[in-house]
Short mmCIF file of C-alpha atoms in Angstrom, two decimals:
data_model
loop_
_atom_site.label_atom_id
_atom_site.label_comp_id
_atom_site.label_asym_id
_atom_site.label_seq_id
_atom_site.Cartn_x
_atom_site.Cartn_y
_atom_site.Cartn_z
CA MET A 1 -0.23 -1.84 9.02
CA ALA A 2 -1.80 1.41 10.18
CA GLN A 3 -5.31 1.24 11.56
CA SER A 4 -7.38 3.18 14.03
CA GLY A 5 -8.71 2.69 17.53
CA ALA A 6 -8.75 -0.87 18.91
CA GLY A 7 -7.51 -2.25 15.62
CA SER A 8 -4.43 -0.08 15.80
CA GLU A 9 -3.56 -1.41 19.30
CA VAL A 10 -3.95 -5.01 18.21
CA THR A 11 -1.66 -4.28 15.26
CA ALA A 12 0.95 -2.74 17.56
CA LEU A 13 0.80 -5.81 19.87
CA TYR A 14 1.07 -8.16 16.87
CA GLU A 15 4.10 -6.36 15.43
CA CYS A 16 5.81 -6.22 18.83
CA LEU A 17 5.17 -9.92 19.41
CA GLN A 18 6.69 -10.70 16.03
CA ALA A 19 9.84 -8.84 17.11
CA TYR A 20 9.93 -10.77 20.40
CA ALA A 21 9.52 -14.07 18.51
CA CYS A 22 12.40 -13.19 16.18
CA ALA A 23 14.63 -12.50 19.21
CA ALA A 24 13.64 -15.81 20.79
CA ARG A 25 14.28 -17.67 17.55
CA MET A 26 17.73 -16.10 17.34
CA VAL A 27 18.55 -17.27 20.87
CA LYS A 28 17.12 -20.75 20.34
CA GLY A 29 19.12 -21.30 17.12
CA LYS A 30 16.39 -23.45 15.60
CA ASP A 31 12.69 -23.22 14.68
CA LEU A 32 10.19 -22.06 17.24
CA GLU A 33 7.22 -24.32 17.89
CA SER A 34 5.05 -22.12 20.13
CA LEU A 35 4.70 -18.53 21.35
CA TYR A 36 4.87 -19.92 24.85
CA GLU A 37 8.62 -20.44 24.33
CA LEU A 38 9.03 -16.65 24.52
CA LYS A 39 10.38 -15.64 27.92
CA ALA A 40 12.00 -12.48 29.31
CA ALA A 41 15.39 -14.19 29.13
CA ASN A 42 15.30 -15.01 25.39
CA THR A 43 13.58 -11.81 24.17
CA LYS A 44 16.09 -9.22 25.44
CA ALA A 45 17.34 -8.41 21.92
CA THR A 46 14.40 -6.16 21.22
CA ASP A 47 13.31 -2.53 21.32
CA CYS A 48 9.48 -2.48 21.38
CA ASP A 49 6.83 -0.09 22.53
CA ARG A 50 4.70 -2.82 24.08
CA THR A 51 5.89 -5.37 26.68
CA LEU A 52 6.00 -9.10 26.09
CA LYS A 53 3.42 -9.57 28.81
CA GLN A 54 1.03 -7.09 27.11
CA CYS A 55 1.43 -8.93 23.82
CA MET A 56 0.95 -12.42 25.29
CA ASP A 57 -2.02 -11.34 27.39
CA GLN A 58 -3.81 -10.11 24.24
CA LEU A 59 -2.64 -12.50 21.55
CA GLY A 60 -1.05 -15.55 23.25
CA GLY A 61 -4.17 -17.68 23.03
CA ASP A 62 -5.00 -16.83 19.41
CA ALA A 63 -4.12 -19.76 17.16
CA GLU A 64 -4.09 -17.68 13.98
CA TYR A 65 -1.72 -15.08 15.33
CA GLU A 66 0.49 -17.82 16.82
CA TYR A 67 0.73 -19.59 13.49
CA SER A 68 1.50 -16.41 11.67
CA ILE A 69 4.14 -15.11 14.07
CA VAL A 70 5.93 -18.44 14.56
CA SER A 71 5.88 -19.26 10.89
CA THR A 72 7.15 -15.79 9.88
CA ALA A 73 9.99 -15.90 12.43
CA ASN A 74 11.11 -19.32 11.25
CA GLN A 75 10.91 -18.31 7.63
CA PHE A 76 12.93 -15.13 8.19
CA PHE A 77 15.76 -17.00 9.89
CA LYS A 78 15.72 -19.71 7.23
CA GLU A 79 16.23 -17.08 4.52
CA TYR A 80 18.59 -14.62 6.17
CA LYS A 81 20.55 -17.17 8.27
CA ILE A 82 21.05 -14.82 11.21
CA THR A 83 22.68 -16.41 14.24
CA SER A 84 23.42 -13.56 16.66
CA GLY A 85 24.26 -9.93 17.05
CA PHE A 86 20.89 -8.50 16.04
CA LYS A 87 18.19 -6.48 17.77
CA PHE A 88 14.55 -6.46 16.60
CA HIS A 89 12.83 -3.14 16.71
CA ARG A 90 9.21 -1.97 16.65
CA GLY A 91 9.40 1.80 17.07
CA GLY A 92 12.11 3.35 19.21
CA SER A 93 14.87 5.89 18.62
CA THR A 94 16.84 3.83 16.09
CA VAL A 95 13.81 3.37 13.84
CA ASP A 96 12.83 7.04 14.36
CA GLY A 97 16.33 7.95 13.10
CA ILE A 98 15.91 5.85 9.91
CA TYR A 99 12.69 7.69 9.00
CA SER A 100 13.98 11.07 10.14
CA ASN A 101 16.82 10.85 7.61
CA TRP A 102 14.39 9.96 4.84
CA ARG A 103 12.17 12.91 5.68
CA LYS A 104 15.12 15.24 5.15
CA HIS A 105 15.03 14.20 1.46
CA LYS A 106 11.24 13.81 1.10
CA LYS A 107 10.61 17.00 -0.81
CA GLY A 108 10.18 16.38 -4.52
CA SER A 109 10.16 12.57 -4.06
CA GLY A 110 6.50 12.18 -5.11
CA ILE A 111 5.93 10.14 -1.91
CA SER A 112 3.27 11.32 0.55
CA GLY A 113 4.04 9.25 3.64
CA ASP A 114 6.70 7.24 5.50
CA ASP A 115 5.06 3.91 4.58
CA LYS A 116 5.34 4.59 0.85
CA TRP A 117 9.05 5.08 1.29
CA ASN A 118 9.40 2.00 3.41
CA PRO A 119 6.41 0.15 4.95
CA ALA A 120 8.48 -2.00 7.34
CA ASP A 121 6.55 -2.85 10.54
CA ILE A 122 9.65 -4.14 12.39
CA TRP A 123 13.32 -3.85 11.70
CA ALA A 124 16.13 -6.39 12.19
CA ILE A 125 19.17 -4.28 12.96
CA LYS A 126 22.71 -5.38 13.67
CA THR A 127 23.94 -4.07 17.03
CA ASN A 128 26.92 -2.28 15.44
CA TYR A 129 24.80 -0.55 12.75
CA SER A 130 25.17 3.23 12.51
CA GLN A 131 23.37 5.84 10.40
CA LYS A 132 25.13 7.70 7.69
CA SER A 133 24.63 11.34 6.62
CA THR A 134 23.67 11.55 2.98
CA LYS A 135 23.14 14.45 0.52
CA SER A 136 20.15 13.11 -1.41
CA LEU A 137 17.38 10.52 -1.32
CA GLY A 138 19.04 8.50 -4.02
CA GLU A 139 22.26 8.30 -1.94
CA TYR A 140 20.29 7.45 1.22
CA ASN A 141 18.37 4.64 -0.53
CA GLU A 142 21.67 3.31 -1.85
CA PHE A 143 22.97 3.24 1.71
CA ILE A 144 19.84 1.43 2.95
CA LEU A 145 20.22 -1.13 0.15
CA GLU A 146 23.95 -1.57 0.93
CA GLN A 147 23.12 -2.20 4.57
CA TYR A 148 20.40 -4.64 3.60
CA ASN A 149 22.75 -6.58 1.35
CA LYS A 150 25.31 -6.80 4.15
CA LYS A 151 22.51 -7.96 6.50
CA ASN A 152 23.00 -5.01 8.80
CA LEU A 153 19.56 -3.48 8.36
CA ILE A 154 16.45 -5.37 7.27
CA GLY A 155 13.04 -3.74 7.13
CA ILE A 156 10.24 -6.30 7.51
CA SER A 157 6.64 -5.70 6.39
CA LEU A 158 4.12 -8.07 7.99
CA LYS A 159 0.75 -9.45 6.97
CA LYS A 160 -1.12 -11.86 9.28
CA ILE A 161 -0.88 -15.34 7.83
CA PRO A 162 -3.52 -17.50 9.62
CA ARG A 163 -2.68 -20.70 7.72
CA GLY A 164 -0.68 -22.05 4.79
CA GLN A 165 2.68 -21.15 3.37
CA VAL A 166 4.53 -17.96 4.21
CA LYS A 167 5.39 -16.13 0.99
CA THR A 168 8.37 -13.86 0.78
CA LYS A 169 8.85 -10.88 -1.61
CA VAL A 170 11.69 -8.41 -1.50
CA TYR A 171 10.90 -4.94 -2.91
CA ASN A 172 13.26 -2.23 -4.22
CA ASP A 173 16.42 -4.36 -4.21
CA GLY A 174 17.30 -3.36 -7.74
CA LYS A 175 16.60 -6.83 -9.14
CA GLY A 176 13.75 -5.98 -11.54
CA GLU A 177 11.01 -3.48 -11.85
CA ILE A 178 7.42 -4.35 -10.87
CA THR A 179 5.16 -4.50 -13.95
CA ALA A 180 1.38 -4.69 -13.60
CA LYS A 181 -1.31 -4.93 -16.27
CA PHE A 182 -4.53 -3.04 -16.76
CA LYS A 183 -7.14 -5.74 -17.10
CA GLU A 184 -10.55 -4.03 -17.30
CA VAL A 185 -13.08 -1.60 -15.93
CA LYS A 186 -15.53 -3.46 -13.76
CA PRO A 187 -18.84 -3.50 -15.62
CA MET A 188 -21.41 -0.94 -14.43
CA ASP A 189 -25.13 -1.71 -14.84
CA ASP A 190 -26.55 1.69 -13.94
CA VAL A 191 -24.62 5.00 -14.03
CA THR A 192 -26.58 6.29 -10.99
CA SER A 193 -26.23 3.23 -8.79
CA SER A 194 -22.92 4.30 -7.23
CA LYS A 195 -20.44 7.17 -7.25
CA ASP A 196 -17.41 4.95 -7.87
CA VAL A 197 -15.57 3.42 -10.82
CA TYR A 198 -13.54 0.23 -10.36
CA ILE A 199 -10.57 -0.74 -12.47
CA VAL A 200 -8.87 -4.12 -12.22
CA VAL A 201 -5.11 -4.46 -12.53
CA THR A 202 -3.13 -7.69 -12.30
CA TYR A 203 0.30 -8.42 -10.95
CA ASN A 204 1.79 -11.93 -11.41
CA GLY A 205 -1.71 -13.07 -12.44
CA THR A 206 -3.38 -11.84 -9.23
CA PRO A 207 -6.12 -9.28 -9.68
CA TYR A 208 -6.34 -6.06 -7.59
CA ASN A 209 -9.29 -3.75 -7.61
CA ILE A 210 -8.79 -0.02 -7.56
CA GLN A 211 -11.86 1.92 -6.49
CA LEU A 212 -12.00 5.53 -7.60
CA ARG A 213 -14.47 7.69 -5.70
CA ASN A 214 -15.09 10.58 -3.37
CA PHE A 215 -14.48 9.58 0.26
CA SER A 216 -16.60 12.39 1.67
CA SER A 217 -20.33 13.20 1.69
CA ARG A 218 -19.56 16.62 0.33
CA PRO A 219 -18.43 17.58 -3.21
CA VAL A 220 -14.85 18.34 -2.25
CA THR A 221 -12.33 17.45 -4.94
CA SER A 222 -9.55 16.84 -2.38
CA SER A 223 -11.50 13.83 -1.10
CA TRP A 224 -11.57 12.11 -4.48
CA GLN A 225 -9.09 9.25 -4.19
CA GLY A 226 -8.29 5.69 -5.14
CA GLU A 227 -8.30 2.70 -2.81
CA ILE A 228 -6.47 -0.50 -3.67
CA LYS A 229 -8.10 -3.73 -2.60
CA GLY A 230 -6.95 -7.25 -3.01
CA LYS A 231 -5.45 -10.28 -1.18
CA SER A 232 -1.96 -9.51 0.08
CA ALA A 233 -2.08 -6.05 -1.44
CA ALA A 234 -0.30 -3.24 0.27
CA GLY A 235 -3.65 -1.53 0.00
CA GLY A 236 -4.68 1.82 1.40
CA LYS A 237 -5.74 4.99 -0.28
CA ILE A 238 -3.89 7.01 -2.93
CA GLY A 239 -4.93 10.61 -3.28
CA GLY A 240 -6.31 12.13 -6.43
CA GLY A 241 -3.26 14.30 -6.92
CA LEU A 242 -1.03 11.23 -6.61
CA LEU A 243 -3.18 9.36 -9.15
CA VAL A 244 -2.58 12.25 -11.54
CA GLU A 245 1.21 12.06 -10.76
CA GLN A 246 1.31 8.31 -11.47
CA ALA A 247 -0.38 8.88 -14.78
CA ALA A 248 2.12 11.69 -15.58
CA GLY A 249 4.95 9.33 -14.68
CA ALA A 250 3.62 7.03 -17.39
CA GLY A 251 3.48 9.84 -19.83
CA VAL A 252 -0.28 10.55 -19.62
CA LYS A 253 -1.55 14.04 -18.97
CA VAL A 254 -4.66 14.09 -16.71
CA LYS A 255 -6.36 17.20 -15.38
CA LYS A 256 -6.09 17.65 -11.59
CA PRO A 257 -9.26 17.02 -9.58
CA ASN A 258 -9.31 20.57 -8.32
CA GLU A 259 -9.88 21.82 -11.87
CA PHE A 260 -13.40 20.36 -11.61
CA ASN A 261 -16.12 22.52 -10.00
CA ALA A 262 -18.90 20.30 -8.65
CA ASN A 263 -20.94 23.32 -7.47
CA ILE A 264 -21.57 24.55 -10.98
CA LYS A 265 -24.57 22.95 -12.70
CA PRO A 266 -23.23 20.72 -15.53
CA SER A 267 -23.86 22.03 -19.01
CA ASP A 268 -25.55 19.87 -21.63
CA THR A 269 -22.20 19.73 -23.47
CA LEU A 270 -20.39 18.45 -20.39
CA VAL A 271 -23.08 15.84 -19.63
CA LYS A 272 -22.88 14.61 -23.21
CA GLU A 273 -19.08 14.41 -23.03
CA PHE A 274 -19.40 12.42 -19.72
CA ALA A 275 -21.97 10.03 -21.16
CA LYS A 276 -19.80 9.36 -24.22
CA MET A 277 -16.75 8.58 -21.98
CA TYR A 278 -18.88 6.39 -19.69
CA VAL A 279 -20.22 4.26 -22.53
CA ALA A 280 -16.72 3.98 -24.02
CA ILE A 281 -15.18 2.55 -20.83
CA ASN A 282 -18.18 0.39 -20.03
CA PRO A 283 -18.60 -1.78 -23.17
CA LYS A 284 -20.47 -4.51 -21.25
CA GLY A 285 -23.04 -2.04 -19.96
CA LYS A 286 -26.56 -2.04 -21.39
CA GLU A 287 -27.29 1.70 -21.11
CA THR A 288 -27.20 3.78 -24.24
CA GLN A 289 -25.46 7.15 -24.33
CA LYS A 290 -28.88 8.88 -24.39
CA GLN A 291 -29.98 7.02 -21.30
CA VAL A 292 -26.83 7.86 -19.51
CA GLU A 293 -27.23 11.54 -20.46
CA ALA A 294 -30.81 11.62 -19.13
CA LYS A 295 -30.00 9.89 -15.85
CA THR A 296 -26.91 12.03 -15.28
CA LYS A 297 -28.71 15.30 -15.96
CA SER A 298 -31.40 14.33 -13.43
CA LEU A 299 -29.15 13.19 -10.61
CA ALA A 300 -26.41 15.77 -11.02
CA LYS A 301 -28.94 18.53 -10.28
CA VAL A 302 -29.65 17.18 -6.78
CA ASP A 303 -26.45 15.33 -5.87
CA PRO A 304 -23.31 17.28 -6.69
CA THR A 305 -21.19 14.82 -4.68
CA TRP A 306 -22.29 11.91 -6.93
CA TRP A 307 -21.67 14.02 -10.04
CA MET A 308 -18.15 15.05 -8.99
CA SER A 309 -17.12 11.55 -7.94
CA LYS A 310 -18.52 9.79 -10.96
CA TYR A 311 -17.25 12.34 -13.43
CA LEU A 312 -13.69 12.34 -12.06
CA GLY A 313 -13.57 8.53 -12.07
CA VAL A 314 -14.90 8.14 -15.57
CA TYR A 315 -12.68 10.96 -16.91
CA TYR A 316 -9.52 9.52 -15.28
CA VAL A 317 -10.11 5.98 -16.60
CA HIS A 318 -11.17 7.17 -20.06
CA THR A 319 -8.05 9.36 -20.37
CA ILE A 320 -5.59 6.59 -19.48
CA ILE A 321 -7.35 4.00 -21.72
CA LYS A 322 -7.41 6.47 -24.61
CA SER A 323 -3.74 7.25 -24.19
CA GLY A 324 -2.70 3.70 -25.04
CA LYS A 325 -0.52 3.61 -21.94
CA LYS A 326 -2.97 2.03 -19.50
CA ASP A 327 -0.51 -0.76 -18.52
CA LYS A 328 2.19 1.80 -17.66
CA VAL A 329 -0.29 3.70 -15.47
CA ALA A 330 -1.43 0.45 -13.85
CA SER A 331 2.22 -0.35 -13.06
CA MET A 332 2.82 3.12 -11.62
CA ILE A 333 -0.29 2.87 -9.30
CA TYR A 334 0.57 -0.61 -8.23
CA ARG A 335 4.21 0.31 -7.45
CA TYR A 336 3.07 3.27 -5.33
CA ALA A 337 0.56 1.08 -3.48
CA SER A 338 3.31 -1.53 -2.87
CA SER A 339 5.79 1.08 -1.71
CA ALA A 340 7.86 0.23 -4.75
CA THR A 341 8.25 3.59 -6.40
CA ALA A 342 11.51 4.78 -7.89
CA ASN A 343 12.13 6.61 -4.62
CA SER A 344 11.16 3.84 -2.20
CA SER A 345 13.71 1.79 -0.25
CA VAL A 346 14.38 -1.93 0.13
CA TYR A 347 12.22 -4.11 2.40
CA VAL A 348 11.03 -7.70 2.70
CA LYS A 349 7.38 -8.57 2.92
CA TYR A 350 5.89 -11.70 4.43
CA ALA A 351 2.35 -12.52 3.42
CA ASP A 352 0.07 -15.39 2.59
#
């Protein structure tokens, strides 16, 4: 749940408080009713980088956080039936060791960061758990899964649940591959009104928007990325190079963003090609190809950042639609966003 500034500190306090609540729930042996049940005596089975007092001072009076933390702790114990012998970690040397071992095998995995291998915010770890030296990422992920199945090591991804039912989803446990669907390109009324392109994918009937655009004010291809948005989505950005990799994983060849030079004035041929692709992916739009050409030619001269961003988005979407493998690409992108790639490891997620 990485954030910046004040938001990052609140997130750290929330995750630590969840670990403290789990420890208290284990000691109590039945459902918690309030965060005010948490005391120094019943939260010793933790390793957190914020104190219980710090957490309670900041979040103790927040009804939404209390509901989320208490409900998630109770749900976790209902499902995993833990009674004793566990420690709940947020940060610390044990967790550092888990991720340090993964980083040894990171090269060639197609995963850019720790959270795409495993996005756990806290870990439930049996007190007699010990790390194992492995020769490959596949072997290490098998070990993590084995420990999960034995209830020795459980990575827990958290989402604040202000009300309603706590929903549980286990990822990367080998019990079925995630399959998403490419639904549509969000209709665009005016080619010059924004520098982005939105595609909509669905998973289990729930829509998720993927915004493709340049995240800089300058025409730098390395800043062209995707951002996944949607309720309960893992979310976050996915770099342009990774978007190309996900397409390649689905059998679709897409040119890399750095093959595009935004600083060169677009030729009439390239503008025409762009307009043709734009109209093809935007069937509900009212602009003709000629109108798109004229608007593009005019704006591209004065705004190379818009031109780079819009072209890369339109080109990417047009290529995957034309390939006939748009659902496969949608699945690859969704799996990456959900930390459910072929090289990710098992974790449980609690969300609303």
